[in-house]
Coordinates of C-alpha atoms in Angstrom, one line a residue:
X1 CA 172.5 23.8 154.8
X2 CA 175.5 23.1 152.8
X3 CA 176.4 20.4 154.6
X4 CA 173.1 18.4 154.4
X5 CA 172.7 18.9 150.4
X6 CA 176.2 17.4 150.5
X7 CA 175.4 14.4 152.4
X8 CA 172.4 14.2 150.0
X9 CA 174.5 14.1 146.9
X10 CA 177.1 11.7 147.9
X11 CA 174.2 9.0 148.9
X12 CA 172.7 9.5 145.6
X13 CA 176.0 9.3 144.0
X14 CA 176.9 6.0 146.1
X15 CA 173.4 4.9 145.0
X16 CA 174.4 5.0 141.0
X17 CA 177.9 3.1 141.8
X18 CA 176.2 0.5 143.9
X19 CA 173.9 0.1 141.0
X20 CA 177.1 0.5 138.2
X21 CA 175.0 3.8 136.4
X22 CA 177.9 6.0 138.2
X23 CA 178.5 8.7 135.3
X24 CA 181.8 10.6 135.1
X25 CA 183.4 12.7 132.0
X26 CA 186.9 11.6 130.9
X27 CA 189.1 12.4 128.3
X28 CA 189.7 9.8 125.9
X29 CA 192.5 9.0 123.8
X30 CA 192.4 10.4 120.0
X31 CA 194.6 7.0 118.8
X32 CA 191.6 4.9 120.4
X33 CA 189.2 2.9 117.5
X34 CA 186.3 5.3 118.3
X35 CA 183.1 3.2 117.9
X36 CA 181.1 5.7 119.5
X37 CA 181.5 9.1 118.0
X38 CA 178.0 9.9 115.6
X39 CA 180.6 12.0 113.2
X40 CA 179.0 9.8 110.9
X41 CA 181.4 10.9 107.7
X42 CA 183.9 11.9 109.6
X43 CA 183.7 15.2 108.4
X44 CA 185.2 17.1 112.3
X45 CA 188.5 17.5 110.4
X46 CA 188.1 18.0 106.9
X47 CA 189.6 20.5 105.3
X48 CA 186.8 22.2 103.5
X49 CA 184.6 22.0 106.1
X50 CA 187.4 23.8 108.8
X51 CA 188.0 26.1 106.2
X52 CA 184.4 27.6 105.8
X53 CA 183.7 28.0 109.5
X54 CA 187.1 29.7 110.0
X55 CA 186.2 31.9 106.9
X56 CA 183.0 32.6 108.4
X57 CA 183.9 33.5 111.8
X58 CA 186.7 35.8 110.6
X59 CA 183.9 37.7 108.9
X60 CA 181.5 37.7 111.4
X61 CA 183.2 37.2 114.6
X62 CA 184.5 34.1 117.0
X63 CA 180.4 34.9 118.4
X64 CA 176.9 35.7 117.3
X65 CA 176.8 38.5 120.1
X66 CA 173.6 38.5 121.2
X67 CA 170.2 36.5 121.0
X68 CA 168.4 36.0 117.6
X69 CA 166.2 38.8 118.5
X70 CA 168.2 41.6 119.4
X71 CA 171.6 41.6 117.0
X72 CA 172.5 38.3 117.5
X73 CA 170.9 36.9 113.8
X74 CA 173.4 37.0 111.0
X75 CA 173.5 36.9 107.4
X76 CA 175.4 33.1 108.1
X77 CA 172.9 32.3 109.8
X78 CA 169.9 33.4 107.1
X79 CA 171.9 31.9 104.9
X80 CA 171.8 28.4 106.3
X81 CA 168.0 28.8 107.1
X82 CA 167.7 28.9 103.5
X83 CA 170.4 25.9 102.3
X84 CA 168.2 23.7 105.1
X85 CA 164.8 24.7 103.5
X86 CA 165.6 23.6 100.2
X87 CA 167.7 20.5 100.8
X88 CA 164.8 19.5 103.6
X89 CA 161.7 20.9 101.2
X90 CA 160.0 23.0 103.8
X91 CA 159.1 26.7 103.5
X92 CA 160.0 28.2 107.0
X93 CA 162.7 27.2 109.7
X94 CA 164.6 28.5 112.8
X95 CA 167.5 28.3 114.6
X96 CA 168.3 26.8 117.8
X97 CA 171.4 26.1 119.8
X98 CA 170.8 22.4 120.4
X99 CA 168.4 19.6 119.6
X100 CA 167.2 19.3 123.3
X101 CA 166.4 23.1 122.7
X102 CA 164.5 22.4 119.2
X103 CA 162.4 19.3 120.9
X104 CA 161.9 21.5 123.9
X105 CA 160.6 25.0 122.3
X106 CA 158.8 22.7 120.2
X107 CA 156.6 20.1 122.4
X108 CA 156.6 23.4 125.6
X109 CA 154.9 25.4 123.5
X110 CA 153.0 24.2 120.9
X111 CA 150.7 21.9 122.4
X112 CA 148.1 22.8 124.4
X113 CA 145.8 21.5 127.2
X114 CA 142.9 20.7 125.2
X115 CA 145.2 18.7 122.8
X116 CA 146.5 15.2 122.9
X117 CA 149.7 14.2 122.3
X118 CA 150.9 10.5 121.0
X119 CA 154.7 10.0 121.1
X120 CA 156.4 6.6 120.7
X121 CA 157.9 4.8 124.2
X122 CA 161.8 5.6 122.6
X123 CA 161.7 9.3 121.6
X124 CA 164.7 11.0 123.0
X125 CA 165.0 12.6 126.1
X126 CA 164.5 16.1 125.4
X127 CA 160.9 14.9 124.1
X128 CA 160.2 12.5 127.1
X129 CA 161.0 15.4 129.2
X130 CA 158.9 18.0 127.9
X131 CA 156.2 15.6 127.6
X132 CA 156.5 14.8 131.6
X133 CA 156.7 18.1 132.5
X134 CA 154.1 19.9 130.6
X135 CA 150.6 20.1 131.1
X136 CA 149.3 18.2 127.6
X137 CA 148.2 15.2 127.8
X138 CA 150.0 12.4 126.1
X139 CA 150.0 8.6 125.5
X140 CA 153.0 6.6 124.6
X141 CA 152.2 3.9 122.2
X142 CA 154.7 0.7 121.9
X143 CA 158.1 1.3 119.6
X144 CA 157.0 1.0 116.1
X145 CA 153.9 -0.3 117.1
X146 CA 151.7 1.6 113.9
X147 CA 148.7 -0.5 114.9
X148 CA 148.6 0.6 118.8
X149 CA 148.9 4.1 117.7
X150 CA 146.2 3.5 115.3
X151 CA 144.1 2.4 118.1
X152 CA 144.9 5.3 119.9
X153 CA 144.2 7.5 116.9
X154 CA 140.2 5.9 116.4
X155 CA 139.8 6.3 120.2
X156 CA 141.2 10.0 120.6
X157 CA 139.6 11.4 117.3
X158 CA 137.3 14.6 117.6
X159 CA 138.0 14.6 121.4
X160 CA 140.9 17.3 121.1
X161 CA 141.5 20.6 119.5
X162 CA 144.9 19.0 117.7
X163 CA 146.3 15.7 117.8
X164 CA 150.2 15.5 118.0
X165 CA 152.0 12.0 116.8
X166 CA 156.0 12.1 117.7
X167 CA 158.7 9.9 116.6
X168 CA 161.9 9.5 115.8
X169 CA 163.3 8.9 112.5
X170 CA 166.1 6.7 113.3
X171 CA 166.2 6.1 117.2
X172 CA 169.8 6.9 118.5
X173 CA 169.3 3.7 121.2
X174 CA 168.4 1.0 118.4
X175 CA 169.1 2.2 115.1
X176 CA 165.9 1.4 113.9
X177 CA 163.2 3.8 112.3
X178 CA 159.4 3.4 111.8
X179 CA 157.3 2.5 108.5
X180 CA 157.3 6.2 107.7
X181 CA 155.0 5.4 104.4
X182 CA 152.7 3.7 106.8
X183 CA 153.0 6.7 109.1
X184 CA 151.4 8.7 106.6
X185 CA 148.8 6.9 105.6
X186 CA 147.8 7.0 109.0
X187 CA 147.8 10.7 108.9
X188 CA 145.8 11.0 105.6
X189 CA 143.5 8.9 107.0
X190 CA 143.2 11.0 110.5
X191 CA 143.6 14.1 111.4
X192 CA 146.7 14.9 113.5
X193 CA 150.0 16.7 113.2
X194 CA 153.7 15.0 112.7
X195 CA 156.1 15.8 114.3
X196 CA 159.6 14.2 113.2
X197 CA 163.5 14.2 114.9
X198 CA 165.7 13.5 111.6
X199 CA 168.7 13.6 114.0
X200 CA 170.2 10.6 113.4
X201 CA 168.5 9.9 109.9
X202 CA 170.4 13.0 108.5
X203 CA 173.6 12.3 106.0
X204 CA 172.6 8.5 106.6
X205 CA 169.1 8.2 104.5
X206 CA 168.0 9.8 101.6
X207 CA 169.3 10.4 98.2
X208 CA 170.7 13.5 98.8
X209 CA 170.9 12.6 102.9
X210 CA 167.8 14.6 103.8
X211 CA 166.9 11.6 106.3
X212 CA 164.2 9.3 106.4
X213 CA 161.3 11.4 105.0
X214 CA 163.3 11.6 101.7
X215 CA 164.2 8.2 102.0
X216 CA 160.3 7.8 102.6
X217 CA 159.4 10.5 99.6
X218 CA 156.9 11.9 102.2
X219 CA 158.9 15.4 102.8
X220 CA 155.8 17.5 101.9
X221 CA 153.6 15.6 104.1
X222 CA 155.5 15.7 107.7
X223 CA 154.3 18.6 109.5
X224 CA 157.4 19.4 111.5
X225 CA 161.3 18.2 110.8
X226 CA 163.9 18.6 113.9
X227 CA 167.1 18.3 113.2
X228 CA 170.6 18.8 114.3
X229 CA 174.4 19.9 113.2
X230 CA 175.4 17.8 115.4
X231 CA 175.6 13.9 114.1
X232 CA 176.4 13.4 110.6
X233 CA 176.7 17.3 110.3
X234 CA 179.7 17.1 112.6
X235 CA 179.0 20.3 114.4
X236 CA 176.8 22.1 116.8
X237 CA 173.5 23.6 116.6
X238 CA 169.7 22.5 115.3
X239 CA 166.9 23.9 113.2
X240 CA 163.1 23.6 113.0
X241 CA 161.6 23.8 110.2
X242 CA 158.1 23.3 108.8
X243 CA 155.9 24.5 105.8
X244 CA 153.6 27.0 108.3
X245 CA 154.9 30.1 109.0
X246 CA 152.8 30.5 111.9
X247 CA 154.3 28.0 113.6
X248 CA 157.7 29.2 113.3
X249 CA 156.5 33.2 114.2
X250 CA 154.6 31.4 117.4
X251 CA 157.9 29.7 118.8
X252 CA 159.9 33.2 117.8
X253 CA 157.7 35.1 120.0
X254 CA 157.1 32.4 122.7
X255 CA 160.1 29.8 123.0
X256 CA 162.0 30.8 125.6
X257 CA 164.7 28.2 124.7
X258 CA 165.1 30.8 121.2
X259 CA 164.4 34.0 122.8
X260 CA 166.8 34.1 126.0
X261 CA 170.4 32.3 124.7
X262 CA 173.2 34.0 122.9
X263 CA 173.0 32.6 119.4
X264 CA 174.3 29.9 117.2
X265 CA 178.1 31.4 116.7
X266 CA 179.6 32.4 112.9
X267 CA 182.0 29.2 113.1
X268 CA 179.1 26.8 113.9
X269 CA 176.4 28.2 111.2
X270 CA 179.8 28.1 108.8
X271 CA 180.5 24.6 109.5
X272 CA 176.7 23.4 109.0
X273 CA 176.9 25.0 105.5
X274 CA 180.0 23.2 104.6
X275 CA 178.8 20.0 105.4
X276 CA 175.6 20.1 104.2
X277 CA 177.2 20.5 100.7
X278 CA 179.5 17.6 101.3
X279 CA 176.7 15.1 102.4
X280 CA 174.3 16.0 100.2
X281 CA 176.7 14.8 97.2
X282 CA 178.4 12.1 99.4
X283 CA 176.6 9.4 97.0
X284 CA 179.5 7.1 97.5
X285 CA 179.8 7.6 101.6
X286 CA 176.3 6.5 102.5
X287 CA 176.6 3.4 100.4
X288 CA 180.2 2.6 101.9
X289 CA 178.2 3.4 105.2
X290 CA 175.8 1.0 104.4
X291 CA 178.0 -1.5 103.4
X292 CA 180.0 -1.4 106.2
X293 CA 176.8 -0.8 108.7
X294 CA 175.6 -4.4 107.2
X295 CA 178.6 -6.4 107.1
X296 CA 178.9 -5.6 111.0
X297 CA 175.6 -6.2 111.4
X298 CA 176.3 -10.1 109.9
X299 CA 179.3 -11.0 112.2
X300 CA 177.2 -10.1 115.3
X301 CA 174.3 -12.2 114.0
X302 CA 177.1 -15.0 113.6
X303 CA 178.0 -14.3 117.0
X304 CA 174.9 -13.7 118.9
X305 CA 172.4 -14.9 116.4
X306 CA 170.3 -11.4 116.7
X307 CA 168.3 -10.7 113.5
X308 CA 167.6 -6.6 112.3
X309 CA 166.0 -5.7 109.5
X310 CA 167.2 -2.3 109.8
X311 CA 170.6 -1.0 108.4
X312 CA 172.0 2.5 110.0
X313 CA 174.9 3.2 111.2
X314 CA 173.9 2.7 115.0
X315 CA 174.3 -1.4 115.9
X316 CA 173.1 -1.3 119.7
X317 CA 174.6 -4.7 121.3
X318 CA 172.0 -5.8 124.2
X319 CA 174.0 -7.6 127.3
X320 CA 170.9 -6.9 129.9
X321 CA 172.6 -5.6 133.0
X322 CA 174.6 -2.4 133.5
X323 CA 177.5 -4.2 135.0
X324 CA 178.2 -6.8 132.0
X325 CA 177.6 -3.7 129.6
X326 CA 180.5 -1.8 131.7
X327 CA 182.6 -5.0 131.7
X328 CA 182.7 -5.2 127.7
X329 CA 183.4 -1.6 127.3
X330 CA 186.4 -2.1 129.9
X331 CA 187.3 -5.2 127.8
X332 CA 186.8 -3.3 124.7
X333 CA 189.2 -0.2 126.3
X334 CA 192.0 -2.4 127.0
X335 CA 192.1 -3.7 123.1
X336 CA 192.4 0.2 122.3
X337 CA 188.6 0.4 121.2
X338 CA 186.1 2.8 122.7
X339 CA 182.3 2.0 122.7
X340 CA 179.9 3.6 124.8
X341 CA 178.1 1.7 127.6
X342 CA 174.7 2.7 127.7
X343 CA 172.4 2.0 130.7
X344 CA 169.2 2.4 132.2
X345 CA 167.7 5.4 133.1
X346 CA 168.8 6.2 129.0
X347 CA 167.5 2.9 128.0
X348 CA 165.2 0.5 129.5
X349 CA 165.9 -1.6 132.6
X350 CA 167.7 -4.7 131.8
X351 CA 168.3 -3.4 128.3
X352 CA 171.5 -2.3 128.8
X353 CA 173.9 -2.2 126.0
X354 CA 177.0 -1.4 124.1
X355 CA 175.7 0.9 121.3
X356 CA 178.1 0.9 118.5
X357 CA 178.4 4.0 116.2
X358 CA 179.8 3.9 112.4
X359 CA 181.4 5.9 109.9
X360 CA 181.9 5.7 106.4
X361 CA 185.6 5.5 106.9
X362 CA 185.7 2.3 108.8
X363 CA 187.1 -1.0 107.3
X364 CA 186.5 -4.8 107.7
X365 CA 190.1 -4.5 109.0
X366 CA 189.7 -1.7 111.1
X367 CA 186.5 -3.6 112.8
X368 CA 188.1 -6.9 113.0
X369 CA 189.9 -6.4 116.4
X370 CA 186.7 -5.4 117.8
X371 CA 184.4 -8.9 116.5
X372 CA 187.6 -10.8 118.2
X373 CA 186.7 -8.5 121.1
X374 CA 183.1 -9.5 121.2
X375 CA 183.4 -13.3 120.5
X376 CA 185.9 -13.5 123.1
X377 CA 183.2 -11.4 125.5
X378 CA 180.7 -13.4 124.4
X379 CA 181.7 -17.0 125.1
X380 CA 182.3 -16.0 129.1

């Protein structure tokens, strides 16, 4: 038996190198240009940040001990429910371990088969997934396309118990985000439930970096926020958090993804409540983020001649095929940059990429050697 699973996996595996979307784990070197990390302030080593998780894990333990049900909840932990809720205006959250565990407990659970589910074609994994595997139905309207799921919203009306509309705020592929104003009117206008993943909007948008919905000034108005300590919040972890408290008793009691892990630890809850201070007042970061995000954005338009309208720290660099896209990262690598090489099935067939990831402590000088990089890749 063993035998013939291995003989399985190695022709698979052959497969994905034939096809260059072989995957493998390496360690990379710390004195590398890291375009690729989503530490978006660069807040993994700061001093506050390691010195409030090591304070909290010295008075609560290198653990949580247990699931959020038996023992494993801790005041760190109610502490940070509470710091999320006002910073994100909601009245009721939750804890998870990851974000593919929030999106999970979330789309497994709530909906139902007599509801309908719309979700854009780019929502993460973790929602594509649950979507696939679940018995609700769902349609997938066009990226950003407000006026396909519009369509979809006159057609489906009054033929489901609930309606559920998924998105992104920023999408970790492209960088881009949808009309989240226009979003809304769509949901005064019909009757459905929002559900948003501020992931990779959190730290970068917003006055205070509450993402795009305060960006939007729609926080009352979105049904459901996901979110994550990872990204900008330079740790591990997520929350869910929403202004019925029904919802949040229904995924206690029936989310296995909550109910059957050992918990967020002391040192993770301590570093989301350090950083959450820091970005929140980090005025000056997100515009030097900005400014930074768009003068990158204007070389590669000089290079390549690709227009955005969107500025975020994520500038995806489209080469088509997963070979050429591992051929600039080795190109990049031997420079003493790392990018990460993004292929299909993550992305679209022939949309593979090079997706580049900012911080707010990157310089035009520190980005030069990579735009001599990509015109010298680009003229082959």
């Amino acid at each position: 038996m063993i035998d013939s699973l291995e003989s399985r996996l190695k022709s698979e595996l052959n497969i994905r190198r034939k096809e260059h979307l072989y995957r493998e784990t390496r360690v990379h070197d710390c004195d590398l240009l890291n375009l690729s990390s989503n530490d978006y302030f660069n807040l993994r080593n700061n001093s506050k940040v390691l010195s409030l998780a090591n304070e909290t894990a010295n008075k609560y333990g290198t653990g949580s001990g247990a699931s959020p049900l038996l023992s494993g909840y801790l005041p760190c932990h109610e502490e940070l429910v509470e710091k999320l809720l006002s910073w994100k205006k909601k009245k009721y959250g939750m804890l998870l371990n990851t974000g593919f565990m929030a999106n999970q407990a979330i789309l497994k659970n709530l909906p139902k088969k007599n509801d309908l589910i719309l979700a854009d074609k780019y929502i993460h994994h973790s929602m594509a997934q649950a979507l696939n595997r679940g018995s609700t139905k769902f349609k997938r309207y066009n990226h950003l396309d407000l006026e396909e799921l519009e369509e979809l919203l006159i057609n489906n009306i009054n033929k489901y118990d609930t309606m559920f509309v998924v998105t992104e705020s920023v999408f970790s592929m492209d960088g881009d985000y949808p009309d989240l104003k226009h979003l809304i009117k769509l949901k005064r206008k019909y009757p459905f439930l929002l559900i948003l993943d501020e992931a990779h909007g959190t730290g970068v948008l917003g006055a205070t970096g509450a993402g795009l919905s305060e960006e939007a000034d729609v926080q009352d108005e979105v049904d459901i926020i996901v979110g994550t300590f990872g990204k900008a919040l330079a740790g591990n972890g997520a929350y869910v958090l929403t202004n019925s408290s029904s919802i949040i008793e229904y995924l206690t009691n029936k989310a296995g993804e909550y109910i059957y892990s050992t918990f967020l630890s002391p040192h993770q809850a301590g570093v989301a409540l350090a950083t959450i201070d820091i970005i929140m007042d980090a005025h000056k970061k997100r515009e030097a983020l900005r400014d930074i995000s768009q003068w990158l954005r204007n070389q590669i338009m000089n290079i390549v001649k690709v227009e955005t309208q969107f500025n975020t720290p994520i500038v995806p660099l489209l080469v088509g095929n997963p070979e050429s896209a591992l051929k600039l990262q080795e190109l990049c690598m031997n420079k003493g940059i790392l990018v990460g090489a993004v292929r299909p099935p993550t992305v679209q067939a022939d949309s593979s990429r090079i997706r580049i990831s900012l911080n707010s402590e990157l310089t035009k000088e520190k980005l030069t050697p990579f735009i001599s990089v990509f015109k010298e890749w680009a003229k082959r």
